[in-house]
PDB file of C-alpha atoms in Angstrom:
ATOM      1  CA  MET A   1     -37.317  -0.617  28.968  1.00 50.00           C
ATOM      2  CA  ALA A   2     -38.313   2.768  27.580  1.00 52.00           C
ATOM      3  CA  SER A   3     -37.296   4.459  30.818  1.00 52.00           C
ATOM      4  CA  ILE A   4     -33.826   2.868  30.668  1.00 51.00           C
ATOM      5  CA  VAL A   5     -33.308   4.094  27.117  1.00 48.00           C
ATOM      6  CA  ARG A   6     -34.379   7.620  28.090  1.00 53.00           C
ATOM      7  CA  GLN A   7     -32.005   7.638  31.074  1.00 54.00           C
ATOM      8  CA  SER A   8     -28.915   6.325  29.276  1.00 53.00           C
ATOM      9  CA  PRO A   9     -27.692   8.450  26.333  1.00 52.00           C
ATOM     10  CA  PHE A  10     -25.087   5.788  25.501  1.00 51.00           C
ATOM     11  CA  LEU A  11     -27.777   3.190  24.784  1.00 50.00           C
ATOM     12  CA  ARG A  12     -29.609   5.663  22.589  1.00 50.00           C
ATOM     13  CA  GLN A  13     -26.448   6.227  20.508  1.00 51.00           C
ATOM     14  CA  THR A  14     -25.766   2.563  19.836  1.00 51.00           C
ATOM     15  CA  CYS A  15     -27.629   1.181  16.887  1.00 49.00           C
ATOM     16  CA  LEU A  16     -27.921  -2.251  18.427  1.00 48.00           C
ATOM     17  CA  SER A  17     -31.653  -2.420  19.023  1.00 48.00           C
ATOM     18  CA  ALA A  18     -31.601  -6.215  19.287  1.00 47.00           C
ATOM     19  CA  PHE A  19     -29.127  -6.080  22.181  1.00 49.00           C
ATOM     20  CA  ARG A  20     -30.596  -3.210  24.193  1.00 50.00           C
ATOM     21  CA  SER A  21     -32.442  -5.222  26.784  1.00 50.00           C
ATOM     22  CA  PRO A  22     -29.473  -7.438  27.858  1.00 50.00           C
ATOM     23  CA  LEU A  23     -27.089  -4.472  27.740  1.00 48.00           C
ATOM     24  CA  ALA A  24     -29.267  -2.376  29.998  1.00 50.00           C
ATOM     25  CA  THR A  25     -28.395  -4.581  32.966  1.00 51.00           C
ATOM     26  CA  ARG A  26     -24.619  -4.608  32.294  1.00 51.00           C
ATOM     27  CA  ASN A  27     -21.943  -2.070  32.992  1.00 51.00           C
ATOM     28  CA  VAL A  28     -21.856   0.609  30.258  1.00 50.00           C
ATOM     29  CA  SER A  29     -18.099   0.081  29.638  1.00 52.00           C
ATOM     30  CA  GLN A  30     -18.716  -3.555  28.650  1.00 53.00           C
ATOM     31  CA  VAL A  31     -21.297  -2.864  25.948  1.00 52.00           C
ATOM     32  CA  VAL A  32     -19.675  -4.280  22.825  1.00 56.00           C
ATOM     33  CA  ALA A  33     -16.249  -5.909  22.590  1.00 59.00           C
ATOM     34  CA  PHE A  34     -15.503  -4.818  19.036  1.00 59.00           C
ATOM     35  CA  HIS A  35     -17.265  -1.479  19.054  1.00 57.00           C
ATOM     36  CA  ALA A  36     -15.410   0.830  16.646  1.00 58.00           C
ATOM     37  CA  SER A  37     -15.127   4.356  17.904  1.00 57.00           C
ATOM     38  CA  ALA A  38     -12.697   7.217  17.503  1.00 56.00           C
ATOM     39  CA  LYS A  39     -11.114   6.445  20.878  1.00 60.00           C
ATOM     40  CA  LYS A  40     -10.545   2.696  20.500  1.00 58.00           C
ATOM     41  CA  GLN A  41      -9.769   1.609  16.981  1.00 56.00           C
ATOM     42  CA  ILE A  42      -8.733  -1.967  16.245  1.00 64.00           C
ATOM     43  CA  LEU A  43      -6.075  -0.844  13.749  1.00 61.00           C
ATOM     44  CA  PRO A  44      -4.764   2.710  13.829  1.00 63.00           C
ATOM     45  CA  PRO A  45      -4.716   4.665  10.570  1.00 65.00           C
ATOM     46  CA  LEU A  46      -1.540   4.971   8.548  1.00 62.00           C
ATOM     47  CA  PRO A  47       0.556   8.114   9.079  1.00 60.00           C
ATOM     48  CA  LEU A  48      -0.724  11.141   7.194  1.00 61.00           C
ATOM     49  CA  GLU A  49       2.362  13.395   7.295  1.00 58.00           C
ATOM     50  CA  THR A  50       3.134  12.873   3.608  1.00 56.00           C
ATOM     51  CA  GLU A  51      -0.458  13.107   2.371  1.00 56.00           C
ATOM     52  CA  VAL A  52      -1.139  16.706   1.404  1.00 62.00           C
ATOM     53  CA  ILE A  53      -3.893  17.794  -0.923  1.00 64.00           C
ATOM     54  CA  HIS A  54      -2.828  20.480  -3.398  1.00 67.00           C
ATOM     55  CA  GLY A  55      -5.342  22.434  -5.449  1.00 71.00           C
ATOM     56  CA  SER A  56      -9.077  21.883  -5.632  1.00 76.00           C
ATOM     57  CA  THR A  57     -11.427  19.262  -7.004  1.00 75.00           C
ATOM     58  CA  ASN A  58     -11.697  21.147 -10.289  1.00 78.00           C
ATOM     59  CA  ASP A  59      -7.963  20.976 -11.081  1.00 79.00           C
ATOM     60  CA  ALA A  60      -6.882  18.538 -13.774  1.00 79.00           C
ATOM     61  CA  ALA A  61      -4.924  15.460 -12.764  1.00 76.00           C
ATOM     62  CA  PRO A  62      -1.188  15.789 -13.473  1.00 75.00           C
ATOM     63  CA  ILE A  63       0.024  13.882 -16.519  1.00 78.00           C
ATOM     64  CA  PRO A  64       2.985  11.661 -15.610  1.00 73.00           C
ATOM     65  CA  LYS A  65       6.148  11.731 -17.701  1.00 79.00           C
ATOM     66  CA  PRO A  66       6.299   8.765 -20.126  1.00 75.00           C
ATOM     67  CA  HIS A  67       8.690   6.013 -19.164  1.00 72.00           C
ATOM     68  CA  PRO A  68       9.381   2.797 -21.129  1.00 68.00           C
ATOM     69  CA  SER A  69       9.015   0.531 -18.079  1.00 66.00           C
ATOM     70  CA  GLU A  70       5.580   1.903 -17.181  1.00 69.00           C
ATOM     71  CA  GLY A  71       2.246   2.253 -18.914  1.00 70.00           C
ATOM     72  CA  SER A  72       1.415   0.405 -22.100  1.00 72.00           C
ATOM     73  CA  TYR A  73       4.940  -0.987 -22.621  1.00 78.00           C
ATOM     74  CA  HIS A  74       4.907  -2.501 -19.165  1.00 79.00           C
ATOM     75  CA  TRP A  75       1.403  -3.921 -19.693  1.00 83.00           C
ATOM     76  CA  THR A  76       2.397  -5.428 -23.068  1.00 87.00           C
ATOM     77  CA  PHE A  77       5.523  -6.997 -21.554  1.00 88.00           C
ATOM     78  CA  GLU A  78       3.474  -8.530 -18.709  1.00 90.00           C
ATOM     79  CA  ARG A  79       1.006 -10.029 -21.192  1.00 91.00           C
ATOM     80  CA  LEU A  80       3.772 -11.421 -23.415  1.00 93.00           C
ATOM     81  CA  VAL A  81       5.414 -13.117 -20.420  1.00 93.00           C
ATOM     82  CA  SER A  82       2.076 -14.550 -19.272  1.00 92.00           C
ATOM     83  CA  ALA A  83       1.150 -15.745 -22.765  1.00 94.00           C
ATOM     84  CA  GLY A  84       4.638 -17.204 -23.290  1.00 92.00           C
ATOM     85  CA  LEU A  85       4.292 -19.371 -20.197  1.00 92.00           C
ATOM     86  CA  ILE A  86       1.348 -21.294 -21.623  1.00 92.00           C
ATOM     87  CA  PRO A  87       3.094 -23.114 -24.497  1.00 90.00           C
ATOM     88  CA  LEU A  88       6.360 -23.434 -22.572  1.00 88.00           C
ATOM     89  CA  THR A  89       4.570 -25.190 -19.732  1.00 85.00           C
ATOM     90  CA  PHE A  90       3.001 -27.864 -21.932  1.00 85.00           C
ATOM     91  CA  ALA A  91       5.657 -28.263 -24.667  1.00 83.00           C
ATOM     92  CA  PRO A  92       8.125 -30.496 -22.764  1.00 79.00           C
ATOM     93  CA  PHE A  93       5.368 -32.878 -21.674  1.00 76.00           C
ATOM     94  CA  ILE A  94       3.551 -33.070 -25.012  1.00 79.00           C
ATOM     95  CA  GLY A  95       6.641 -33.233 -27.213  1.00 70.00           C
ATOM     96  CA  GLY A  96       8.433 -35.715 -24.987  1.00 66.00           C
ATOM     97  CA  SER A  97      11.842 -34.127 -25.497  1.00 64.00           C
ATOM     98  CA  LEU A  98      13.861 -32.602 -22.707  1.00 70.00           C
ATOM     99  CA  ASN A  99      15.785 -29.592 -23.850  1.00 78.00           C
ATOM    100  CA  PRO A 100      17.946 -27.610 -21.399  1.00 82.00           C
ATOM    101  CA  VAL A 101      17.379 -24.392 -23.360  1.00 84.00           C
ATOM    102  CA  MET A 102      13.612 -24.821 -23.078  1.00 85.00           C
ATOM    103  CA  ASP A 103      13.989 -25.465 -19.342  1.00 87.00           C
ATOM    104  CA  ALA A 104      16.112 -22.345 -18.959  1.00 89.00           C
ATOM    105  CA  VAL A 105      13.592 -20.176 -20.813  1.00 89.00           C
ATOM    106  CA  LEU A 106      10.729 -21.662 -18.772  1.00 90.00           C
ATOM    107  CA  CYS A 107      12.538 -20.980 -15.491  1.00 92.00           C
ATOM    108  CA  SER A 108      13.394 -17.436 -16.576  1.00 94.00           C
ATOM    109  CA  LEU A 109       9.790 -16.658 -17.504  1.00 95.00           C
ATOM    110  CA  ILE A 110       8.554 -18.137 -14.216  1.00 95.00           C
ATOM    111  CA  VAL A 111      10.941 -15.909 -12.251  1.00 97.00           C
ATOM    112  CA  VAL A 112      10.037 -12.774 -14.252  1.00 96.00           C
ATOM    113  CA  HIS A 113       6.302 -13.525 -14.055  1.00 96.00           C
ATOM    114  CA  SER A 114       6.468 -14.051 -10.273  1.00 96.00           C
ATOM    115  CA  HIS A 115       8.536 -10.898  -9.763  1.00 96.00           C
ATOM    116  CA  ILE A 116       6.095  -8.750 -11.754  1.00 94.00           C
ATOM    117  CA  GLY A 117       3.105 -10.198  -9.904  1.00 95.00           C
ATOM    118  CA  PHE A 118       4.542  -9.682  -6.429  1.00 96.00           C
ATOM    119  CA  GLN A 119       5.744  -6.204  -7.378  1.00 95.00           C
ATOM    120  CA  ALA A 120       2.200  -5.285  -8.436  1.00 92.00           C
ATOM    121  CA  CYS A 121       0.856  -6.526  -5.086  1.00 95.00           C
ATOM    122  CA  ILE A 122       3.441  -4.506  -3.155  1.00 95.00           C
ATOM    123  CA  ILE A 123       2.701  -1.345  -5.157  1.00 91.00           C
ATOM    124  CA  ASP A 124      -1.063  -1.793  -4.705  1.00 91.00           C
ATOM    125  CA  TYR A 125      -1.066  -2.472  -0.959  1.00 92.00           C
ATOM    126  CA  PHE A 126       1.799  -0.211   0.153  1.00 91.00           C
ATOM    127  CA  PRO A 127       1.478   3.130  -1.671  1.00 86.00           C
ATOM    128  CA  GLY A 128       4.645   5.187  -1.754  1.00 85.00           C
ATOM    129  CA  ARG A 129       2.950   8.394  -0.645  1.00 82.00           C
ATOM    130  CA  ARG A 130       1.671   6.769   2.569  1.00 85.00           C
ATOM    131  CA  VAL A 131       4.478   4.399   3.605  1.00 89.00           C
ATOM    132  CA  PRO A 132       7.578   5.192   1.520  1.00 90.00           C
ATOM    133  CA  LYS A 133      10.079   3.393   3.778  1.00 93.00           C
ATOM    134  CA  THR A 134       7.985   0.216   3.882  1.00 93.00           C
ATOM    135  CA  LEU A 135       7.624   0.293   0.097  1.00 94.00           C
ATOM    136  CA  THR A 136      11.388   0.653  -0.363  1.00 95.00           C
ATOM    137  CA  PHE A 137      12.088  -2.165   2.100  1.00 97.00           C
ATOM    138  CA  LEU A 138       9.591  -4.523   0.462  1.00 97.00           C
ATOM    139  CA  ASN A 139      10.918  -3.766  -3.029  1.00 97.00           C
ATOM    140  CA  TRP A 140      14.459  -4.631  -1.915  1.00 98.00           C
ATOM    141  CA  LEU A 141      13.166  -7.746  -0.148  1.00 98.00           C
ATOM    142  CA  LEU A 142      11.396  -8.793  -3.364  1.00 98.00           C
ATOM    143  CA  ARG A 143      14.589  -8.252  -5.371  1.00 98.00           C
ATOM    144  CA  GLY A 144      16.503 -10.427  -2.908  1.00 98.00           C
ATOM    145  CA  PHE A 145      13.941 -13.226  -3.081  1.00 98.00           C
ATOM    146  CA  THR A 146      13.831 -13.000  -6.880  1.00 98.00           C
ATOM    147  CA  LEU A 147      17.608 -13.269  -7.110  1.00 98.00           C
ATOM    148  CA  THR A 148      17.638 -16.185  -4.656  1.00 98.00           C
ATOM    149  CA  THR A 149      14.945 -17.984  -6.653  1.00 97.00           C
ATOM    150  CA  ALA A 150      16.794 -17.414  -9.931  1.00 97.00           C
ATOM    151  CA  VAL A 151      20.055 -18.748  -8.502  1.00 97.00           C
ATOM    152  CA  GLY A 152      18.251 -21.743  -6.993  1.00 96.00           C
ATOM    153  CA  LEU A 153      16.558 -22.608 -10.288  1.00 94.00           C
ATOM    154  CA  TYR A 154      19.856 -22.183 -12.145  1.00 94.00           C
ATOM    155  CA  GLU A 155      21.563 -24.599  -9.733  1.00 95.00           C
ATOM    156  CA  PHE A 156      18.658 -27.034 -10.087  1.00 93.00           C
ATOM    157  CA  GLU A 157      18.899 -26.874 -13.872  1.00 90.00           C
ATOM    158  CA  THR A 158      22.687 -27.256 -14.113  1.00 91.00           C
ATOM    159  CA  ASN A 159      23.474 -29.635 -11.233  1.00 92.00           C
ATOM    160  CA  ASP A 160      20.300 -31.722 -11.080  1.00 90.00           C
ATOM    161  CA  VAL A 161      17.652 -33.113 -13.451  1.00 86.00           C
ATOM    162  CA  GLY A 162      15.889 -29.847 -14.293  1.00 85.00           C
ATOM    163  CA  ILE A 163      12.408 -28.621 -13.661  1.00 86.00           C
ATOM    164  CA  THR A 164      10.519 -30.510 -16.384  1.00 84.00           C
ATOM    165  CA  GLU A 165      12.210 -33.836 -15.569  1.00 85.00           C
ATOM    166  CA  ALA A 166      11.483 -33.282 -11.863  1.00 86.00           C
ATOM    167  CA  ILE A 167       7.811 -32.639 -12.621  1.00 83.00           C
ATOM    168  CA  LYS A 168       7.685 -35.771 -14.817  1.00 82.00           C
ATOM    169  CA  ARG A 169       9.226 -37.872 -12.028  1.00 86.00           C
ATOM    170  CA  VAL A 170       6.834 -36.512  -9.421  1.00 87.00           C
ATOM    171  CA  TRP A 171       3.862 -37.038 -11.759  1.00 83.00           C
ATOM    172  CA  LYS A 172       4.797 -40.684 -12.384  1.00 86.00           C
ATOM    173  CA  ALA A 173       5.673 -41.467  -8.751  1.00 79.00           C
TER     174      ALA A 173
END
């Protein structure tokens, strides 16, 4: 075994000490199916054309320009929408009254809450500096789905029983 390891530099480089004896009898190209190396990567890296490092590690981070839809205003709005969903979700079932205005506000907050959540996921997983075209496409796709959902809930509220009555009927079925 020691002579095989000395003869084969490839076996010496692999850190698979538990598999060295069975691999010594196989072809070297069939060593490990999912071996990650620079030549054969499972997923290629994202394009790096737009990623350029300016300055040094000692430079201060740039301060972004304040904008009302970002930062603390945005965070406060997200928390208000999330906190507003809690009483609006339980009020129609506890109070026993069905109010179309309450249904409309509940549907609106659900749509806004979902849009903000999916937008945060898109921004986190598809950074604009790495994949700007994908980010733009996904943002427009999200806007389309949000609009479709809002129109669908509006039609359900005006031409059918409404969301709270539908949930009551399903719950009692």
